[in-house]
Structure formats: structure tokens, C-alpha cells
Coordinates of C-alpha atoms (C1' of nucleotides) in Angstrom, one line a residue:
Chain A
M674 CA -33.4 -6.8 16.1
A675 CA -31.5 -5.6 19.1
V676 CA -33.0 -2.3 20.4
S677 CA -29.8 -1.4 22.3
R678 CA -27.9 -1.3 19.0
S679 CA -30.4 0.8 17.1
V680 CA -29.3 2.1 13.8
S681 CA -29.9 5.7 12.9
P682 CA -28.5 5.7 9.4
S683 CA -28.2 9.5 9.3
L684 CA -26.0 9.7 12.4
P685 CA -22.2 9.4 12.2
A686 CA -21.0 5.8 12.3
L687 CA -17.9 3.7 11.9
R688 CA -17.5 0.1 10.8
A689 CA -14.2 -1.7 11.3
I690 CA -12.6 -4.8 12.7
P691 CA -11.5 -4.7 16.3
F692 CA -8.0 -5.4 17.5
L693 CA -9.2 -7.9 20.1
E694 CA -11.2 -10.9 19.3
D695 CA -14.7 -10.4 20.8
G696 CA -16.3 -13.7 20.1
S697 CA -18.6 -12.0 17.6
P698 CA -19.3 -13.6 14.2
E699 CA -17.9 -12.4 10.9
D700 CA -19.7 -9.1 10.5
P701 CA -18.1 -5.9 11.4
R702 CA -20.7 -3.7 13.0
P703 CA -21.1 0.0 13.7
L704 CA -18.9 0.5 16.7
L705 CA -20.1 3.7 18.3
T706 CA -22.6 4.0 21.1
E707 CA -25.6 6.2 20.6
D708 CA -24.1 8.7 23.0
Q709 CA -20.9 8.9 20.9
R710 CA -22.9 9.3 17.7
H711 CA -24.9 12.1 19.2
A712 CA -21.8 13.8 20.5
L713 CA -20.4 13.6 17.0
A714 CA -23.7 14.9 15.5
Q715 CA -23.5 17.9 17.8
I716 CA -20.2 19.1 16.5
G717 CA -20.8 18.2 12.9
V718 CA -23.2 19.1 10.1
K719 CA -24.7 16.9 7.4
V720 CA -24.0 17.9 3.8
R721 CA -25.5 16.6 0.6
L722 CA -23.3 16.7 -2.4
P723 CA -23.9 16.1 -6.1
P724 CA -21.8 13.7 -8.1
R725 CA -18.3 14.6 -9.3
L726 CA -17.9 17.3 -6.8
L727 CA -14.4 18.1 -5.4
V728 CA -14.8 17.8 -1.6
Y729 CA -11.3 19.1 -1.0
Q730 CA -7.9 19.3 -2.7
E731 CA -4.5 18.1 -2.0
D732 CA -2.5 20.6 0.1
A733 CA -5.6 22.6 1.0
R734 CA -5.8 23.5 4.7
A735 CA -7.3 20.6 6.5
D736 CA -10.1 22.2 8.5
W737 CA -12.6 19.3 8.4
I738 CA -12.9 15.6 9.0
F739 CA -15.6 13.8 7.1
S740 CA -17.6 10.7 7.6
V741 CA -19.6 9.1 4.8
I742 CA -23.3 8.6 5.5
D743 CA -24.2 7.3 2.0
G744 CA -22.9 7.5 -1.5
A745 CA -19.4 6.9 -2.7
V746 CA -16.4 9.1 -2.9
K747 CA -12.8 8.5 -4.1
S748 CA -9.6 9.6 -2.6
Y749 CA -6.8 10.2 -5.2
R750 CA -3.7 12.0 -6.2
D751 CA -2.8 13.3 -9.6
L752 CA 0.7 12.5 -10.4
P753 CA 3.2 14.6 -12.4
S754 CA 3.0 12.2 -15.3
G755 CA -0.7 12.9 -15.7
K756 CA -1.7 9.5 -14.2
R757 CA -4.1 9.4 -11.3
S758 CA -3.6 7.1 -8.3
V759 CA -6.8 6.3 -6.6
N760 CA -5.9 5.5 -3.0
A761 CA -9.3 4.5 -1.8
F762 CA -13.0 4.3 -2.4
L763 CA -15.0 5.4 0.6
F764 CA -18.6 4.4 1.4
H765 CA -21.0 4.2 4.3
H766 CA -19.2 4.2 7.7
D767 CA -15.9 5.4 6.3
L768 CA -13.9 8.3 7.7
F769 CA -11.7 10.6 5.7
G770 CA -9.8 13.8 5.9
L771 CA -7.1 12.9 8.4
A772 CA -4.3 15.2 7.3
E773 CA -0.6 15.7 7.9
R774 CA 0.8 19.1 9.1
G775 CA -2.6 20.7 8.7
K776 CA -2.8 19.9 5.0
Y777 CA -4.8 17.2 3.2
V778 CA -2.6 14.7 1.4
N779 CA -5.1 13.5 -1.2
C780 CA -7.9 15.0 -3.3
V781 CA -11.4 13.7 -2.6
K782 CA -14.3 13.8 -5.1
T783 CA -17.8 12.4 -4.9
I784 CA -18.7 9.6 -7.3
T785 CA -22.4 9.4 -6.8
R786 CA -24.7 11.8 -5.0
T787 CA -23.3 11.7 -1.5
T788 CA -24.3 12.6 2.1
L789 CA -21.4 13.4 4.4
Y790 CA -21.0 14.4 8.0
R791 CA -18.5 17.2 8.3
F792 CA -16.7 17.9 11.5
P793 CA -14.5 20.9 12.2
L794 CA -11.1 19.5 13.0
K795 CA -10.4 21.2 16.3
P796 CA -13.6 20.2 18.0
F797 CA -13.3 16.8 16.6
T798 CA -9.8 16.2 18.0
E799 CA -10.9 17.7 21.3
L800 CA -13.8 15.3 21.4
L801 CA -11.4 12.4 20.8
R802 CA -9.3 13.6 23.7
R803 CA -12.4 13.8 26.0
D804 CA -13.7 10.4 24.9
P805 CA -10.9 7.8 24.7
G806 CA -13.4 5.1 23.8
L807 CA -14.5 7.0 20.7
Q808 CA -10.9 7.7 19.9
F809 CA -10.2 4.0 20.2
Q810 CA -12.8 3.3 17.6
V811 CA -11.2 5.8 15.3
L812 CA -7.8 4.2 15.9
I813 CA -9.3 0.8 15.0
K814 CA -10.8 2.3 11.9
V815 CA -7.5 3.9 10.7
T816 CA -5.7 0.6 11.4
H817 CA -8.2 -1.2 9.3
E818 CA -7.7 1.3 6.5
L819 CA -4.0 0.6 6.7
R820 CA -4.7 -3.1 6.2
E821 CA -6.8 -2.3 3.2
S822 CA -4.1 -0.2 1.7
Q823 CA -1.6 -3.1 2.2
R824 CA -4.1 -5.5 0.4
R825 CA -4.3 -3.0 -2.4
A826 CA -0.6 -2.9 -2.7
I827 CA -0.6 -6.7 -3.0
A828 CA -3.1 -6.4 -5.8
I829 CA -1.1 -3.8 -7.6
A830 CA 2.0 -5.8 -7.4
R831 CA 0.4 -8.6 -9.4
R832 CA 1.3 -8.9 -13.0
D833 CA -2.0 -10.1 -14.5
A834 CA -4.8 -7.6 -15.0
P835 CA -7.6 -10.1 -14.7
G836 CA -6.3 -11.3 -11.3
R837 CA -6.1 -7.7 -10.1
L838 CA -9.6 -7.0 -11.2
A839 CA -10.8 -10.2 -9.5
M840 CA -9.3 -8.9 -6.3
F841 CA -11.0 -5.6 -6.7
L842 CA -14.4 -7.2 -7.3
I843 CA -14.1 -9.3 -4.1
F844 CA -12.9 -6.2 -2.3
M845 CA -16.0 -4.4 -3.4
E846 CA -18.3 -7.3 -2.6
K847 CA -17.0 -7.4 0.9
R848 CA -17.5 -3.8 1.6
A849 CA -21.0 -3.7 0.1
L850 CA -23.7 -2.6 2.4
E851 CA -26.1 -5.4 1.7
P852 CA -24.5 -8.8 1.8
A853 CA -24.4 -9.1 -2.0
R854 CA -28.0 -9.7 -2.7
G855 CA -28.1 -12.2 -5.5
R856 CA -24.3 -12.2 -5.9
T857 CA -24.3 -8.9 -7.7
I858 CA -21.7 -6.2 -7.0
E859 CA -22.3 -2.5 -7.5
L860 CA -19.4 -0.6 -9.1
P861 CA -20.4 3.1 -8.9
M862 CA -17.0 4.3 -10.1
S863 CA -15.8 4.6 -13.6
R864 CA -13.4 2.2 -15.4
S865 CA -10.7 4.9 -15.2
D866 CA -11.1 5.1 -11.4
I867 CA -10.7 1.3 -11.2
A868 CA -7.6 1.6 -13.4
G869 CA -6.2 4.2 -11.0
F870 CA -6.9 2.1 -8.0
L871 CA -5.3 -1.0 -9.5
G872 CA -2.4 0.7 -11.2
L873 CA -3.5 -0.4 -14.6
S874 CA -4.3 1.5 -17.8
L875 CA -8.0 2.1 -18.6
E876 CA -7.7 -0.3 -21.5
A877 CA -6.3 -3.0 -19.4
V878 CA -9.3 -2.8 -17.0
I879 CA -11.7 -3.1 -19.9
R880 CA -9.8 -6.0 -21.4
A881 CA -9.7 -7.7 -18.0
S882 CA -13.4 -7.2 -17.6
A883 CA -14.0 -8.8 -21.0
D884 CA -11.7 -11.6 -20.0
L885 CA -13.5 -12.4 -16.8
E886 CA -16.8 -12.3 -18.7
R887 CA -15.4 -14.6 -21.5
R888 CA -14.4 -17.1 -18.8
H889 CA -17.9 -17.0 -17.3
L890 CA -16.7 -15.8 -13.9
V891 CA -18.9 -12.8 -14.0
A892 CA -21.4 -11.1 -16.2
F893 CA -21.8 -7.3 -16.5
E894 CA -25.4 -6.5 -16.4
D895 CA -24.4 -2.9 -17.0
R896 CA -21.3 -0.9 -16.6
H897 CA -21.9 -0.4 -12.9
L898 CA -23.4 -3.7 -11.9
V899 CA -21.7 -7.1 -12.2
R900 CA -23.1 -10.5 -11.4
V901 CA -20.8 -13.2 -10.0
L902 CA -21.4 -16.4 -11.9
D903 CA -18.7 -18.6 -10.4
A904 CA -17.7 -17.3 -7.0
D905 CA -15.3 -20.2 -6.4
R906 CA -13.2 -19.7 -9.5
L907 CA -13.3 -15.9 -9.0
A908 CA -12.0 -16.3 -5.5
K909 CA -9.4 -18.7 -6.7
L910 CA -8.2 -16.3 -9.3
A911 CA -8.1 -13.5 -6.8
G912 CA -6.2 -15.6 -4.3
A913 CA -3.7 -16.9 -6.8
V914 CA -1.4 -14.0 -6.0
Chain B
M514 CA 20.3 21.0 22.9
A515 CA 16.9 21.4 24.6
V516 CA 16.9 19.8 28.1
S517 CA 13.1 19.8 28.2
R518 CA 13.1 17.3 25.4
S519 CA 15.7 15.0 26.7
V520 CA 16.0 11.8 24.7
S521 CA 16.4 8.5 26.5
P522 CA 17.0 6.3 23.5
S523 CA 16.1 3.2 25.3
L524 CA 12.6 4.3 26.3
P525 CA 9.6 3.8 24.1
A526 CA 9.1 6.6 21.6
L527 CA 7.1 7.5 18.5
R528 CA 7.9 9.7 15.6
A529 CA 5.3 10.9 13.2
I530 CA 3.8 13.9 11.5
P531 CA 0.9 15.5 13.4
F532 CA -2.5 16.3 11.9
L533 CA -2.4 19.9 12.9
E534 CA 0.3 22.3 11.8
D535 CA 2.3 23.3 14.8
G536 CA 4.6 25.9 13.4
S537 CA 7.5 23.5 13.8
P538 CA 10.1 23.0 11.1
E539 CA 10.5 20.0 8.9
D540 CA 11.7 17.4 11.4
P541 CA 9.2 15.0 12.9
R542 CA 10.2 14.6 16.5
P543 CA 9.5 12.1 19.2
L544 CA 6.1 13.0 20.4
L545 CA 5.7 11.4 23.8
T546 CA 6.2 13.2 27.1
E547 CA 8.7 11.7 29.6
D548 CA 5.7 10.7 31.7
Q549 CA 4.1 8.8 28.8
R550 CA 7.3 7.1 28.0
H551 CA 7.8 6.0 31.6
A552 CA 4.2 4.7 31.7
L553 CA 4.9 2.7 28.6
A554 CA 8.2 1.4 30.1
Q555 CA 6.3 0.2 33.1
I556 CA 4.0 -2.1 31.2
G557 CA 6.6 -3.2 28.7
V558 CA 9.9 -5.1 28.6
K559 CA 12.9 -4.5 26.5
V560 CA 14.0 -7.5 24.4
R561 CA 17.1 -7.9 22.3
L562 CA 16.8 -10.1 19.2
P563 CA 19.4 -11.5 16.8
P564 CA 19.1 -11.0 13.0
R565 CA 16.6 -13.0 10.9
L566 CA 14.5 -14.0 13.9
L567 CA 10.7 -14.4 13.4
V568 CA 9.1 -12.0 15.9
Y569 CA 5.6 -13.3 15.2
Q570 CA 3.7 -15.1 12.5
E571 CA 0.6 -14.2 10.5
D572 CA -2.5 -15.5 12.2
A573 CA -0.8 -16.1 15.5
R574 CA -2.7 -14.8 18.5
A575 CA -1.8 -11.1 18.9
D576 CA -0.8 -10.8 22.5
W577 CA 1.8 -8.1 22.2
I578 CA 2.4 -4.7 20.6
F579 CA 6.0 -3.8 19.8
S580 CA 8.0 -0.6 19.4
V581 CA 11.4 -0.5 17.7
I582 CA 14.2 0.9 19.8
D583 CA 16.9 0.2 17.4
G584 CA 17.7 -2.1 14.5
A585 CA 15.5 -2.9 11.5
V586 CA 12.6 -5.3 11.0
K587 CA 10.4 -6.2 8.1
S588 CA 6.7 -6.8 8.0
Y589 CA 5.6 -9.2 5.2
R590 CA 3.2 -11.7 3.9
D591 CA 4.0 -14.9 2.0
L592 CA 1.6 -15.3 -0.9
P593 CA 0.3 -18.5 -2.3
S594 CA 2.4 -18.1 -5.4
G595 CA 5.5 -18.3 -3.3
K596 CA 6.1 -14.6 -3.7
R597 CA 6.7 -12.4 -0.7
S598 CA 5.1 -9.0 -0.2
V599 CA 7.0 -6.8 2.2
N600 CA 4.5 -4.3 3.5
A601 CA 6.9 -2.2 5.6
F602 CA 10.4 -1.8 7.0
L603 CA 10.3 -0.7 10.6
F604 CA 13.0 1.3 12.4
H605 CA 13.6 3.4 15.5
H606 CA 10.3 5.0 16.7
D607 CA 8.1 2.7 14.7
L608 CA 5.2 0.7 16.2
F609 CA 3.9 -2.6 15.0
G610 CA 1.7 -5.5 16.0
L611 CA -1.7 -3.8 15.8
A612 CA -3.9 -6.8 14.9
E613 CA -7.4 -7.6 13.7
R614 CA -9.7 -9.9 15.5
G615 CA -6.9 -10.8 17.9
K616 CA -4.7 -12.2 15.2
Y617 CA -1.7 -10.6 13.5
V618 CA -2.1 -10.0 9.8
N619 CA 1.5 -10.0 8.8
C620 CA 4.7 -11.8 9.7
V621 CA 7.5 -9.8 11.3
K622 CA 11.2 -10.8 11.1
T623 CA 14.3 -8.9 12.3
I624 CA 16.7 -7.8 9.7
T625 CA 19.6 -6.7 11.8
R626 CA 20.2 -7.2 15.5
T627 CA 17.2 -5.4 17.0
T628 CA 16.0 -4.0 20.3
L629 CA 12.3 -3.9 20.8
Y630 CA 9.9 -2.8 23.5
R631 CA 7.2 -5.4 24.0
F632 CA 3.9 -4.4 25.5
P633 CA 1.2 -6.9 26.5
L634 CA -1.9 -6.0 24.4
K635 CA -4.5 -5.6 27.2
P636 CA -2.5 -3.3 29.5
F637 CA -1.4 -1.4 26.4
T638 CA -5.0 -0.7 25.2
E639 CA -6.0 0.1 28.8
L640 CA -3.2 2.6 29.0
L641 CA -4.5 4.2 25.8
R642 CA -7.9 4.5 27.2
R643 CA -6.5 6.1 30.4
D644 CA -4.2 8.5 28.5
P645 CA -6.0 10.1 25.5
G646 CA -3.0 12.2 24.7
L647 CA -0.9 9.1 24.3
Q648 CA -3.6 7.4 22.3
F649 CA -3.7 10.4 20.1
Q650 CA 0.0 10.1 19.3
V651 CA -0.6 6.4 18.4
L652 CA -3.5 7.5 16.1
I653 CA -1.2 10.0 14.4
K654 CA 1.5 7.3 14.0
V655 CA -0.9 4.8 12.4
T656 CA -2.3 7.6 10.1
H657 CA 1.3 8.3 9.1
E658 CA 1.8 4.6 8.3
L659 CA -1.3 4.7 6.2
R660 CA 0.3 7.5 4.1
E661 CA 3.5 5.6 3.7
S662 CA 1.5 2.6 2.5
Q663 CA -0.2 4.8 -0.1
R664 CA 3.1 6.2 -1.2
R665 CA 4.4 2.7 -1.6
A666 CA 1.4 1.8 -3.7
I667 CA 2.2 4.7 -6.0
A668 CA 5.8 3.4 -6.3
I669 CA 4.6 -0.2 -7.1
A670 CA 2.1 1.1 -9.7
R671 CA 5.1 2.6 -11.6
R672 CA 6.2 0.6 -14.6
D673 CA 9.9 1.4 -14.5
A674 CA 12.1 -0.4 -12.1
P675 CA 14.8 2.3 -11.8
G676 CA 12.1 4.8 -10.9
R677 CA 10.7 2.6 -8.2
L678 CA 14.1 2.0 -6.8
A679 CA 14.7 5.8 -6.8
M680 CA 11.6 6.3 -4.8
F681 CA 12.7 3.6 -2.4
L682 CA 16.1 5.2 -1.8
I683 CA 14.5 8.6 -1.1
F684 CA 12.0 6.9 1.2
M685 CA 14.9 5.3 3.1
E686 CA 16.9 8.5 3.2
K687 CA 14.0 10.4 4.7
R688 CA 13.5 7.9 7.5
A689 CA 17.1 7.5 8.3
L690 CA 18.0 8.4 11.9
E691 CA 20.9 10.7 11.1
P692 CA 20.1 13.3 8.5
A693 CA 22.0 11.4 5.8
R694 CA 25.5 12.1 6.8
G695 CA 27.5 12.6 3.6
R696 CA 24.5 11.7 1.5
T697 CA 24.9 8.0 2.1
I698 CA 21.9 5.8 2.7
E699 CA 22.0 2.6 4.7
L700 CA 20.0 -0.3 3.3
P701 CA 20.1 -3.1 5.9
M702 CA 17.7 -5.3 4.0
S703 CA 18.5 -7.7 1.3
R704 CA 17.8 -7.1 -2.4
S705 CA 15.0 -9.7 -2.2
D706 CA 13.4 -7.7 0.6
I707 CA 13.5 -4.6 -1.6
A708 CA 12.0 -6.5 -4.4
G709 CA 9.2 -7.7 -2.2
F710 CA 8.6 -4.1 -1.0
L711 CA 8.6 -2.7 -4.6
G712 CA 6.7 -5.5 -6.3
L713 CA 9.6 -6.3 -8.5
S714 CA 11.6 -9.5 -9.1
L715 CA 15.0 -9.8 -7.4
E716 CA 16.7 -9.5 -10.8
A717 CA 14.8 -6.3 -11.6
V718 CA 16.1 -4.7 -8.4
I719 CA 19.6 -5.7 -9.2
R720 CA 19.4 -4.4 -12.8
A721 CA 17.8 -1.2 -11.5
S722 CA 20.6 -0.7 -9.1
A723 CA 23.1 -1.2 -11.9
D724 CA 21.2 1.3 -14.0
L725 CA 21.2 4.0 -11.3
E726 CA 24.9 3.4 -10.9
R727 CA 25.6 3.5 -14.6
R728 CA 23.8 6.9 -14.8
H729 CA 25.9 8.2 -11.9
L730 CA 22.9 9.0 -9.7
V731 CA 24.3 6.8 -6.9
A732 CA 27.3 4.7 -6.1
F733 CA 27.0 1.5 -4.1
E734 CA 29.9 1.5 -1.7
D735 CA 28.8 -1.9 -0.6
R736 CA 25.6 -3.9 -0.8
H737 CA 24.1 -2.2 2.2
L738 CA 25.4 1.3 1.7
V739 CA 24.7 3.6 -1.2
R740 CA 26.0 7.1 -1.8
V741 CA 23.9 9.7 -3.5
L742 CA 25.9 11.3 -6.3
D743 CA 23.3 13.4 -7.9
A744 CA 20.5 14.1 -5.5
D745 CA 18.6 16.4 -7.9
R746 CA 18.4 13.9 -10.7
L747 CA 17.6 11.1 -8.3
A748 CA 14.7 13.1 -6.9
K749 CA 13.6 14.0 -10.4
L750 CA 13.5 10.4 -11.4
A751 CA 11.7 9.5 -8.2
G752 CA 9.2 12.3 -8.8
A753 CA 8.5 11.5 -12.4
V754 CA 5.7 9.1 -11.5
Chain C
dC208 C1' -31.5 16.0 -29.7
dG209 C1' -26.8 17.5 -29.7
dT210 C1' -22.5 17.5 -27.1
dC211 C1' -19.1 15.6 -24.3
dA212 C1' -17.1 12.2 -21.5
dT213 C1' -16.6 7.4 -21.1
dT214 C1' -16.0 3.0 -23.1
dT215 C1' -14.4 -0.1 -26.5
dT216 C1' -11.4 -2.3 -30.0
dG217 C1' -7.0 -2.9 -32.7
dA218 C1' -1.9 -3.1 -33.5
dG219 C1' 2.7 -2.5 -32.3
dG220 C1' 6.4 -1.4 -28.8
dT221 C1' 8.7 -2.1 -24.5
dA222 C1' 9.6 -3.1 -20.1
dT223 C1' 9.8 -6.7 -16.7
dT224 C1' 9.3 -11.6 -15.7
dT225 C1' 10.9 -16.1 -16.0
dC226 C1' 14.4 -19.6 -16.3
dA227 C1' 19.0 -21.1 -15.9
dA228 C1' 23.6 -21.0 -14.5
dC229 C1' 27.3 -19.0 -12.1
dG230 C1' 29.7 -16.3 -8.5
dA231 C1' 30.1 -14.3 -3.9
dA232 C1' 29.2 -13.9 0.9
dG233 C1' 28.1 -15.1 5.5
dG234 C1' 27.3 -18.4 9.1
dT235 C1' 28.3 -23.0 11.3
dG236 C1' 30.8 -26.7 12.9
dG237 C1' 34.7 -29.5 13.0
Chain D
dC881 C1' 41.4 -21.6 11.2
dC882 C1' 39.5 -23.8 7.5
dA883 C1' 35.9 -26.2 5.0
dC884 C1' 31.4 -26.6 4.1
dC885 C1' 26.9 -25.1 3.0
dT886 C1' 23.2 -22.1 2.6
dT887 C1' 21.7 -17.8 1.3
dC888 C1' 22.3 -14.0 -1.5
dG889 C1' 23.8 -11.7 -5.5
dT890 C1' 24.8 -11.3 -10.6
dT891 C1' 24.4 -11.9 -15.6
dG892 C1' 22.2 -13.5 -20.1
dA893 C1' 18.4 -14.6 -23.3
dA894 C1' 13.7 -15.5 -24.5
dA895 C1' 8.7 -14.9 -23.6
dT896 C1' 4.8 -12.6 -21.8
dA897 C1' 1.7 -9.1 -20.7
dC898 C1' 0.7 -4.5 -20.3
dC899 C1' 1.2 0.2 -22.2
dT900 C1' 0.8 3.5 -25.7
dC901 C1' -1.3 5.6 -29.6
dA902 C1' -5.2 6.1 -32.6
dA903 C1' -10.0 5.8 -34.0
dA904 C1' -14.7 4.6 -33.4
dA905 C1' -18.9 3.5 -30.7
dT906 C1' -21.6 4.0 -26.8
dG907 C1' -23.8 6.3 -23.2
dA908 C1' -24.8 10.2 -20.1
dC909 C1' -26.6 14.7 -19.5
dG910 C1' -28.5 19.1 -20.3

DNA sequence: CGTCATTTTGAGGTATTTCAACGAAGGTGG
DNA sequence: CCACCTTCGTTGAAATACCTCAAAATGACG
């Protein structure tokens, strides 16, 4: 294990895919230097939050930027119709809280017990201005989130619920911390959250899950843990957009 | 007209909504200083392109970053099913070409005759590292694009085609150069492009257009120009997500 | 162990998709 | 300038898949 890229799991980190090719293999790695992570740690504080806690609300004054150390949170908007659009699930290495006009645009709630790093906005942006390399990593991270959002839009535009769910499972598998030990995928969020993310009704998600199980593509060991039985056919279904 | 904020329409520019509130009114303005725009102009070249020209292709080596001076382009992906997902329409002040791993992730084609500024990637990123203020504006711009992508996802997740189209019209009205002179909206793209953007079939877009017209919310003066007749009810329909 | 949220199943309604055919428009070349 | 051709736009009718509503079962949590 490379000493120069030591991993302190409790320091702020980012993980993304760079603009430029860098000859490296498939794995996106933490992209910050130890110095940068310590600089971030200096201006931020670590906070531990229980499940189902509202981190911030839409239109609230955006005074902080957050980085996920561990756990899972969801970023969502409640729509006038009563429906809920889940814009993103955020995990280890993810950044959230970038606002517009000084206000947050989404609500964020914890799903599991979560540890966050919380940075005051002003010092954070000042640090970015002082450290262009750090800012560049943030830019790469946000660009990557933009791609993810576009992929999600492609999933939502599909007509078939099982196909959308297959895309979601592969999406979750890819962003899992461990490289899918034993082909199982953790799904910490509720079925309703998945529905909100995929633009489906709750019932459609449940029926799509049953459908994937009936076709022996996956097996739900429990509501929050699914085993991939036939990765090829699952990928084929997900790719048949 | 403020002299200090002179506008040279042919120099690179960005328009976005800042993180921090800055007391300014509703209008997002070009955010770059004259110096920054000249620095960009130094490393880039202006190119004029005819309509329907492929600017670059998915998976091609990403050697350039582009900024739209005038005209309209679309960023899209062709899916295995033969469908086309239009991820964004780009206009004056928009930036595109940010890649992953040195490859573009979308295709980009001109819609109208278009003028672009084209920057070689390496000098561009080096300039960002030298000028953190410039990089910060790019970060803000990409963040804003992420919001737009999320809004689009909300539109796609809707079930009713007329509602999705209403959201699209308001989306286009907001990003129009002129503040909607006489409540007309230009739609340079084809109906198929709109369908690809909204996750609808071409026929559904046409029927939704007819529907909005039948209900006297809008009137199509021509296929690429629509007049808003009842802005309130149009906004209400768009907001009834 | 009781309460509440989440999950599951069933049946009918409804919107869009799909398929097909036609009409219009824009661009190209003779 | 006209004719051709390709692309885009339009309309109709049937099929599909999800949504909605309602009710019951399961699981989580104090």
C-alpha cells in the first residue's frame, strides 16, 4: 500500500473522475493531498448525525458546505403535487451544499447514521481561491455530479420500471465503497426514496423489484441488501435504454 | 449603461448564478472581468460553424473546451434503442466540453449557425490554476448546469406531456437573451430535439403543443416561435409538478 | 409489546407509446 | 428557377405500462 497516498478516513476527501486521462486504471481515487485535507480539516468540524435528520432545508440560508465521511444522505425536493423528487444519494467522498444566491436549492436528510464534515461557506470559498489545485478537484467533482445527473435523467426517461431499477442497482454498485464483495449491493434508502429518484411510484418500484427477482437477475436477501445473480443480464437490461 | 461592465459580445463570457448572495437583482450577468476575458481570448480561437454540424462526438479525445458566443447547440447521447437523449441546449454564455478521463461524454451538434470560442484543454486548465477567480466562475457555472439538469429530471419525471412542455417553454424563456420581447419565445431546435430533452416521443410533443394552443396558453406563430398568451396559467401548469 | 411507518398486493383508469400513412418544409443540384 | 429528395411535422387508432386508490401485512422502534 502506498504510503504517500495514506488514507485517513476521517479527514475530508473527494472522489471523482478527472478531466484528463492520467494513465491510471479504472478506480477513481481520493484526489486531495494530505495538505489539502488538513487545510480543510482546519476550517471544518466533524458532526455525527442520527438517521432521518434534516441537515438543511430548501431556501434556507446556505452558510455551510458539507462533505460526507460515512453514512448516506439524500438530496431532494418536495413538489407542489406532494411528490418528492430525490435528486441524489450521497455517500463517502461526496460533497453537497453548493447553493445559488446564498440559498440551498434542495433539502438534505440523513438516511443512516452519518458523519459529515461541515465547512463554513466563506472560509471554504476563500480556501478555494487560495488553493487553485483544491478548487480544481472540486470543479472535477461537480462536473462528475453533473454527469451522474444526466445519467439519472436517462434512467427516468425510460418507460419500463424494471429497466430503470436495473440502472439504479448498477449505479449503486458502482458507487459502493467496497468493490461489491460477493456481488451484493447495499440499498440503505427506502423504496419510496428509490421511487423518488427514478420518477416512479412506490408501487412500481416494488413490482419492479419483484420482477427482477422473478427473472432471477437478483435476489433480495433483505430490503436493504440485494445479491446480483446474473450480472450480465442485469447489465444488458440496464443498457437496453 | 454602465461603462465599467462593457460588453464585448465576441469575447468569451459566462453567465450564471453565484453561490453567495450579492444583493444584486434577478438578472444573472456575465461574470468575468475584462482581463479574464482577454486572457481567455488569448488562448482560444473563434470559430464559425454552419447549422447541423457535429462539433464533437462521444468518446472522442477531449482536446478542447468550448464557449458559445452566439447561436444554439445541443448536447446529446444516442442510446442503444435508437432513442436520443438531449442533455442540454446551449446558448450565449454557456460552456461545454468538460470531459471525463480525457474523453467527451456527449455528442454536440450545432442547431443554428453558431459562433464558438474554442480553447485547447491544457492551456485552459492551466489558466484556471493560475487564475482562481476565473476558475471560481467556471465552478459556479458548472454548479448552475447541475441545477438545470436536476430541474430537467423533475420535468421528465412528470407524467403529463403538456406539463413537461410548459416547463420547457418557461425554461427557454428564462434563458433567452432578450427578456422575452413581447412574450415570445424562440425555439431554434426541432420538435424531435424537444422530445429528446423531455423524454417524450416526437408525437407527444406535437400533441402537447396542440394542447397548449387549444387551451389558449400559447400560440405558435411559426414552428420556431411561440407567443405566450396566458403567462399565469402557463406558469401554473408548469409548476403543478 | 404496542404503535407507526414502510412495504406489499389487487384492480381499474389513463396517459403516452407505438405503428402507419400522409403532408410540409428545407436544402441541393441540375 | 425548378425538381428532387431528405428531414421534419402532423394526424389517427390500438396497445402497453404505469399510476391511482384501497386494504392488508410486515417490519422498525421505543
